[in-house]
JSON list of C-alpha atoms and ligand atoms in Angstrom, two decimals:
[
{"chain": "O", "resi": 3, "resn": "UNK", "atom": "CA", "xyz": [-69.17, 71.18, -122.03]},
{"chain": "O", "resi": 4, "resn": "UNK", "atom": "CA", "xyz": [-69.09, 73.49, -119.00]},
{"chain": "O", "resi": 5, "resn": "UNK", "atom": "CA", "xyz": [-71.29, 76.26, -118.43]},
{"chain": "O", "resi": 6, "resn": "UNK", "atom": "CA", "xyz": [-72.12, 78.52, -115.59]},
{"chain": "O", "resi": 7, "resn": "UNK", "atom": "CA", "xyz": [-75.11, 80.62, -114.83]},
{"chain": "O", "resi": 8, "resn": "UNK", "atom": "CA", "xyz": [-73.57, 84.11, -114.30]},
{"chain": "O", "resi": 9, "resn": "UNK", "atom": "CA", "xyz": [-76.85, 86.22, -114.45]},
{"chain": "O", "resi": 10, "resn": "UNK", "atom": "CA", "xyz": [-80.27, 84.54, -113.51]},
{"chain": "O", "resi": 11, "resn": "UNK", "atom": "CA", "xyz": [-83.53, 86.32, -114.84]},
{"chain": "O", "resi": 12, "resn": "UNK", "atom": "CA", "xyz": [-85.35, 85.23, -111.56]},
{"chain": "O", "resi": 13, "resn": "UNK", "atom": "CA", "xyz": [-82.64, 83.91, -108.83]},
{"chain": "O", "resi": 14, "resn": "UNK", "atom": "CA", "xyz": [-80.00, 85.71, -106.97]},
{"chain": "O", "resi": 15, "resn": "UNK", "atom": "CA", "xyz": [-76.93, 84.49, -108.76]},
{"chain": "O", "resi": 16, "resn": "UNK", "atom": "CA", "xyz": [-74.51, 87.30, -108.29]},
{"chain": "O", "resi": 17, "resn": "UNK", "atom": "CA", "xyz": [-74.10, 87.79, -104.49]},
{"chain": "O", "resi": 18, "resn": "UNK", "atom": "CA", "xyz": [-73.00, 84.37, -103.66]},
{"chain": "O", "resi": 19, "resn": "UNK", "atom": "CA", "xyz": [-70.50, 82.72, -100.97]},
{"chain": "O", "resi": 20, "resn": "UNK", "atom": "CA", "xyz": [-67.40, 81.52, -101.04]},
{"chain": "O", "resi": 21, "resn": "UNK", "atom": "CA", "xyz": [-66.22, 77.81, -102.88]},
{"chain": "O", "resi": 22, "resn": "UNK", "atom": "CA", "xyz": [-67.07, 74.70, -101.20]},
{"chain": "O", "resi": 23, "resn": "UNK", "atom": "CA", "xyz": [-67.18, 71.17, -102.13]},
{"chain": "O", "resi": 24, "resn": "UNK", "atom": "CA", "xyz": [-70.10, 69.13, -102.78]},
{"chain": "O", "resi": 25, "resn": "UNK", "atom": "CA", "xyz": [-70.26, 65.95, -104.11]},
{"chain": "O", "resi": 26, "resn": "UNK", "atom": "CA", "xyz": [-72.49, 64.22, -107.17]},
{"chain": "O", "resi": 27, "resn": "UNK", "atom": "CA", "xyz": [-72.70, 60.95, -107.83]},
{"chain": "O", "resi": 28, "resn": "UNK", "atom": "CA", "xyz": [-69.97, 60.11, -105.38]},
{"chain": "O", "resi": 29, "resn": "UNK", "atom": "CA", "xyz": [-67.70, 63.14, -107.26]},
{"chain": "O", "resi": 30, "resn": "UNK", "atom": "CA", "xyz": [-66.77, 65.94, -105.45]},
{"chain": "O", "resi": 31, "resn": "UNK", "atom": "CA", "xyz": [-67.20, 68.96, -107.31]},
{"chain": "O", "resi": 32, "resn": "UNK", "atom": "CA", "xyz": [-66.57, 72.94, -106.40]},
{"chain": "O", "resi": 33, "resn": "UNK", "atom": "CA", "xyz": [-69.59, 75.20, -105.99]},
{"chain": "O", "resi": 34, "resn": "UNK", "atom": "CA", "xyz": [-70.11, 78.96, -104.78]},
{"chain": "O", "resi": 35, "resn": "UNK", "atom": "CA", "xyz": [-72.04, 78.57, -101.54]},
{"chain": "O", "resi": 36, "resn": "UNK", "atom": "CA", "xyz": [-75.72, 79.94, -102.42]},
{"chain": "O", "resi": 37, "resn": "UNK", "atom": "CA", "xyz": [-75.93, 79.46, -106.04]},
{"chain": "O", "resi": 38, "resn": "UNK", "atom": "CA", "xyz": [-78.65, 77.23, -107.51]},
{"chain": "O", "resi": 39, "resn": "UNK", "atom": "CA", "xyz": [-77.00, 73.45, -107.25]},
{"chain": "O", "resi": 40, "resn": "UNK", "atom": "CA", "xyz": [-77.78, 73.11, -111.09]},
{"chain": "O", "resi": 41, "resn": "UNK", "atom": "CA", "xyz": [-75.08, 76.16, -111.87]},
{"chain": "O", "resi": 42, "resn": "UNK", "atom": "CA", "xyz": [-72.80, 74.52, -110.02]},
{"chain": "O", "resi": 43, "resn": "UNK", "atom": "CA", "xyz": [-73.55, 70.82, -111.89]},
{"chain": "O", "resi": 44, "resn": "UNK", "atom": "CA", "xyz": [-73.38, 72.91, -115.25]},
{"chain": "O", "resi": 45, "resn": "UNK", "atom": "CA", "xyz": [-70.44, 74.71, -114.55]},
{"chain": "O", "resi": 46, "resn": "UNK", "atom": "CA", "xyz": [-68.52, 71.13, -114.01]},
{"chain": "O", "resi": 47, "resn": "UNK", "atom": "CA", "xyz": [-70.20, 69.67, -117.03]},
{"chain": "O", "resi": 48, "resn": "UNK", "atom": "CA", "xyz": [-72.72, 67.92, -115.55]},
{"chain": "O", "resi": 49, "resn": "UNK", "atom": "CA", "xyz": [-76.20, 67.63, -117.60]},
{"chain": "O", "resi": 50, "resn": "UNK", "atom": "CA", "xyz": [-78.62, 65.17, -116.52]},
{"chain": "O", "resi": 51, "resn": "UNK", "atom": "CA", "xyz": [-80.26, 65.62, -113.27]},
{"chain": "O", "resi": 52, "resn": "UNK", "atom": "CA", "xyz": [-83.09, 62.37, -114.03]},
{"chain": "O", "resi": 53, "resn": "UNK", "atom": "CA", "xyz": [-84.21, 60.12, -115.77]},
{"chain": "O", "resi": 54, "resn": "UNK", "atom": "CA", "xyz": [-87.45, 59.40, -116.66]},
{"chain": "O", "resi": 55, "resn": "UNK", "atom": "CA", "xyz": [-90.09, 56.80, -115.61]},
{"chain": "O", "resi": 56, "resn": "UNK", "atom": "CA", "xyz": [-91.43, 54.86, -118.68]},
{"chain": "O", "resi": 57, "resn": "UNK", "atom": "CA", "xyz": [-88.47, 55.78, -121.22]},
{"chain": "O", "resi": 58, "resn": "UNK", "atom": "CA", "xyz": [-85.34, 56.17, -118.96]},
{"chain": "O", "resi": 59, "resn": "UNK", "atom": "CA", "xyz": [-84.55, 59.37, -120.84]},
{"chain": "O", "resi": 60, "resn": "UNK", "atom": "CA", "xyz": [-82.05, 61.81, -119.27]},
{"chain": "O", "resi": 61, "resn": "UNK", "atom": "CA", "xyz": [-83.69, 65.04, -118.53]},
{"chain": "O", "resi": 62, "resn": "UNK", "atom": "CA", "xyz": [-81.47, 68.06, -117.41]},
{"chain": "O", "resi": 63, "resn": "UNK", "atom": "CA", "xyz": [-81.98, 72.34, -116.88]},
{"chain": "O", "resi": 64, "resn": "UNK", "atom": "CA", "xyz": [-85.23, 72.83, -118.97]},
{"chain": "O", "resi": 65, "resn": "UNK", "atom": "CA", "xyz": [-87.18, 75.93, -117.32]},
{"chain": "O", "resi": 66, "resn": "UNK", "atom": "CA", "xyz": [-84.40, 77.12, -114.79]},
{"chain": "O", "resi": 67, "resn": "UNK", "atom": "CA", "xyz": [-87.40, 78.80, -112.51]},
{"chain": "O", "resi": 68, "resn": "UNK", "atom": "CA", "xyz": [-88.19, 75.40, -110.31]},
{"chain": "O", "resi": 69, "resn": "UNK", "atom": "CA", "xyz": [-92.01, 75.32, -112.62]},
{"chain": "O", "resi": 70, "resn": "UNK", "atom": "CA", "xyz": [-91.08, 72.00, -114.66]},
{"chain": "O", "resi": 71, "resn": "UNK", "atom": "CA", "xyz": [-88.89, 69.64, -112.16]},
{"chain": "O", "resi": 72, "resn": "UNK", "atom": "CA", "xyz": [-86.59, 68.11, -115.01]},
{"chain": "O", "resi": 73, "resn": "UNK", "atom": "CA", "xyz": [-83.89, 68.79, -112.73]},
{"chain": "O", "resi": 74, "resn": "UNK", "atom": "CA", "xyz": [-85.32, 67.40, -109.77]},
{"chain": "O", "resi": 75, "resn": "UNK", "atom": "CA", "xyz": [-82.15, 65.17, -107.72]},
{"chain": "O", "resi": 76, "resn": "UNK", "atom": "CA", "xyz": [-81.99, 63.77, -104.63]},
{"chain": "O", "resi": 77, "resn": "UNK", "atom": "CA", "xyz": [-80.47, 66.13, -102.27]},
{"chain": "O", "resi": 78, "resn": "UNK", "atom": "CA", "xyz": [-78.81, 64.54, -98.83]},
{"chain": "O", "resi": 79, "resn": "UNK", "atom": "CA", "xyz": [-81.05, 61.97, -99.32]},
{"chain": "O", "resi": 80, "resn": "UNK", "atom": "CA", "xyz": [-84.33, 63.83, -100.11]},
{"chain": "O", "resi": 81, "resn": "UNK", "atom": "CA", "xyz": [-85.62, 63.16, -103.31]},
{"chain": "O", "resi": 82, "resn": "UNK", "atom": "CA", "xyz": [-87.24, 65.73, -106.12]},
{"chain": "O", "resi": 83, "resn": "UNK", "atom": "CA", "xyz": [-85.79, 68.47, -105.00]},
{"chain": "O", "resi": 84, "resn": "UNK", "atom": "CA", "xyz": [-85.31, 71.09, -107.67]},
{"chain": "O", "resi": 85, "resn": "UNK", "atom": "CA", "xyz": [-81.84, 71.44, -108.21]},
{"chain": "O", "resi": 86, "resn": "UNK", "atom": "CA", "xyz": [-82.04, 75.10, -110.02]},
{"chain": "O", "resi": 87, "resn": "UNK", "atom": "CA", "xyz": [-83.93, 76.62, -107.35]},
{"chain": "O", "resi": 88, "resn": "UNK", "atom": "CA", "xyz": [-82.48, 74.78, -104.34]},
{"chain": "O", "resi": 89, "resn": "UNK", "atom": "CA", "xyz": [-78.98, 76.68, -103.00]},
{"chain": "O", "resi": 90, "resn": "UNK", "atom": "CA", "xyz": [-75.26, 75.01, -102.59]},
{"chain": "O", "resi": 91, "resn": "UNK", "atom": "CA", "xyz": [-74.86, 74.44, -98.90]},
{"chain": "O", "resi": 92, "resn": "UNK", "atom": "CA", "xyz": [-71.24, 72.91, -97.86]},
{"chain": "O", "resi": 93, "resn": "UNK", "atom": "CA", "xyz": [-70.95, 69.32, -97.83]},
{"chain": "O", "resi": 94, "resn": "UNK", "atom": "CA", "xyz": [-74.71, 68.45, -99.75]},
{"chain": "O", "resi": 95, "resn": "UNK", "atom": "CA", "xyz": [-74.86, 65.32, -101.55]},
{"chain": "O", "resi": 96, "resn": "UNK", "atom": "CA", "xyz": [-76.43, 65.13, -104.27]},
{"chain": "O", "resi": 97, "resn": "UNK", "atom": "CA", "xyz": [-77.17, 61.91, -106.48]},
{"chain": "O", "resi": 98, "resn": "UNK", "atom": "CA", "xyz": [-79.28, 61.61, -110.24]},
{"chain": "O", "resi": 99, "resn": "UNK", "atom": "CA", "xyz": [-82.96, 60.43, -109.68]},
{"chain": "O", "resi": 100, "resn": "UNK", "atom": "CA", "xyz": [-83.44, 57.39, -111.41]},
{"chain": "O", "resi": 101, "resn": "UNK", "atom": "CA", "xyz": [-87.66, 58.09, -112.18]},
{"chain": "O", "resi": 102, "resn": "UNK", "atom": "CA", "xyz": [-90.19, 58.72, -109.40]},
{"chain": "O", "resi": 103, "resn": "UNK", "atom": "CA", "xyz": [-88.87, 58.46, -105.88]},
{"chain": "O", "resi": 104, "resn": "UNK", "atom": "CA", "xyz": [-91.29, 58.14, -103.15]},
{"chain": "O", "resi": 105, "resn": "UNK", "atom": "CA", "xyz": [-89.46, 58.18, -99.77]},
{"chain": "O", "resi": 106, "resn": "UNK", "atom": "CA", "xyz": [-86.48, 59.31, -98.45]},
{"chain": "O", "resi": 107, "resn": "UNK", "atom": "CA", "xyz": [-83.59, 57.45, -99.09]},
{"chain": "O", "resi": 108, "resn": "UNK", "atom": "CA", "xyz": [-79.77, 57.78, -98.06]},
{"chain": "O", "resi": 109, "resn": "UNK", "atom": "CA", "xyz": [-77.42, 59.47, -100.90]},
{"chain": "O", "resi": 110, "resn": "UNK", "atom": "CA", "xyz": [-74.75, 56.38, -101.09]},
{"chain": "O", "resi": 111, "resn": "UNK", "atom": "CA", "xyz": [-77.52, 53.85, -102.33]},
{"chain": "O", "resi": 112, "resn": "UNK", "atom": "CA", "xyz": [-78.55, 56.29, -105.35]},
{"chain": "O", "resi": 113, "resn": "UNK", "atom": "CA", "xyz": [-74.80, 56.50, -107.06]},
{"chain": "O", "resi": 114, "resn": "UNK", "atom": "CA", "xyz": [-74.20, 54.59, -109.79]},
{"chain": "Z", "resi": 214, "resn": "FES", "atom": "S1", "xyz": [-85.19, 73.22, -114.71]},
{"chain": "Z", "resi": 214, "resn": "FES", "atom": "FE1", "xyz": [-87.35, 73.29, -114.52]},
{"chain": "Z", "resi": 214, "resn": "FES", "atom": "S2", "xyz": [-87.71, 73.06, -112.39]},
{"chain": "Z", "resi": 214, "resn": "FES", "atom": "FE2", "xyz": [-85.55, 73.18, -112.58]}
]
């Protein structure tokens, strides 16, 4: 399934850059430069962002307005950042948050 966000109620989503790469999970993936990082995850078919503490559950795009955090990541190496309020810069790295993550950690000890 691939979707992207084409009209946000709340974010900026039509006046975006140009395509750059990022990479997920050690996958390198297109993305407009300025979108939200979760369009660009949707719009390659990626849905889980986390999982969660206790259950391990996957959790993906719930809210889409950064109030929930079900899409929180770790972004170059900073963790819970909210991936449908936080915009594509060139290069990022972003990796799925296994549960709570305290401290900062670096991006190629998160993929799986
Ligand atoms: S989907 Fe709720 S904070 Fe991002």
């Amino acid at each position: 399934m691939s979707v992207r966000v084409e009209h946000h109620v709340v974010l900026d989503t039509e006046s975006h850059g140009p395509v750059v790469s990022i990479t997920v999970d050690g996958k390198t993936i297109p993305a407009y430069e300025g979108e939200p990082i979760l369009a660009a995850l949707l719009a390659s078919g990626i849905l889980i962002n986390r999982y969660t503490v206790k259950k391990h559950e996957p959790r993906g795009l719930f809210c889409g307005i950064g109030q929930c955090t079900d899409c929180a990541m770790i972004v170059d190496g900073i963790p819970n950042v909210r991936t449908c309020i936080t915009p594509v810069r060139a290069g990022m790295v972003v990796c799925t948050q296994d549960g709570l993550v305290e401290k900062k950690v670096q991006p190629s000890q998160e993929w799986r």
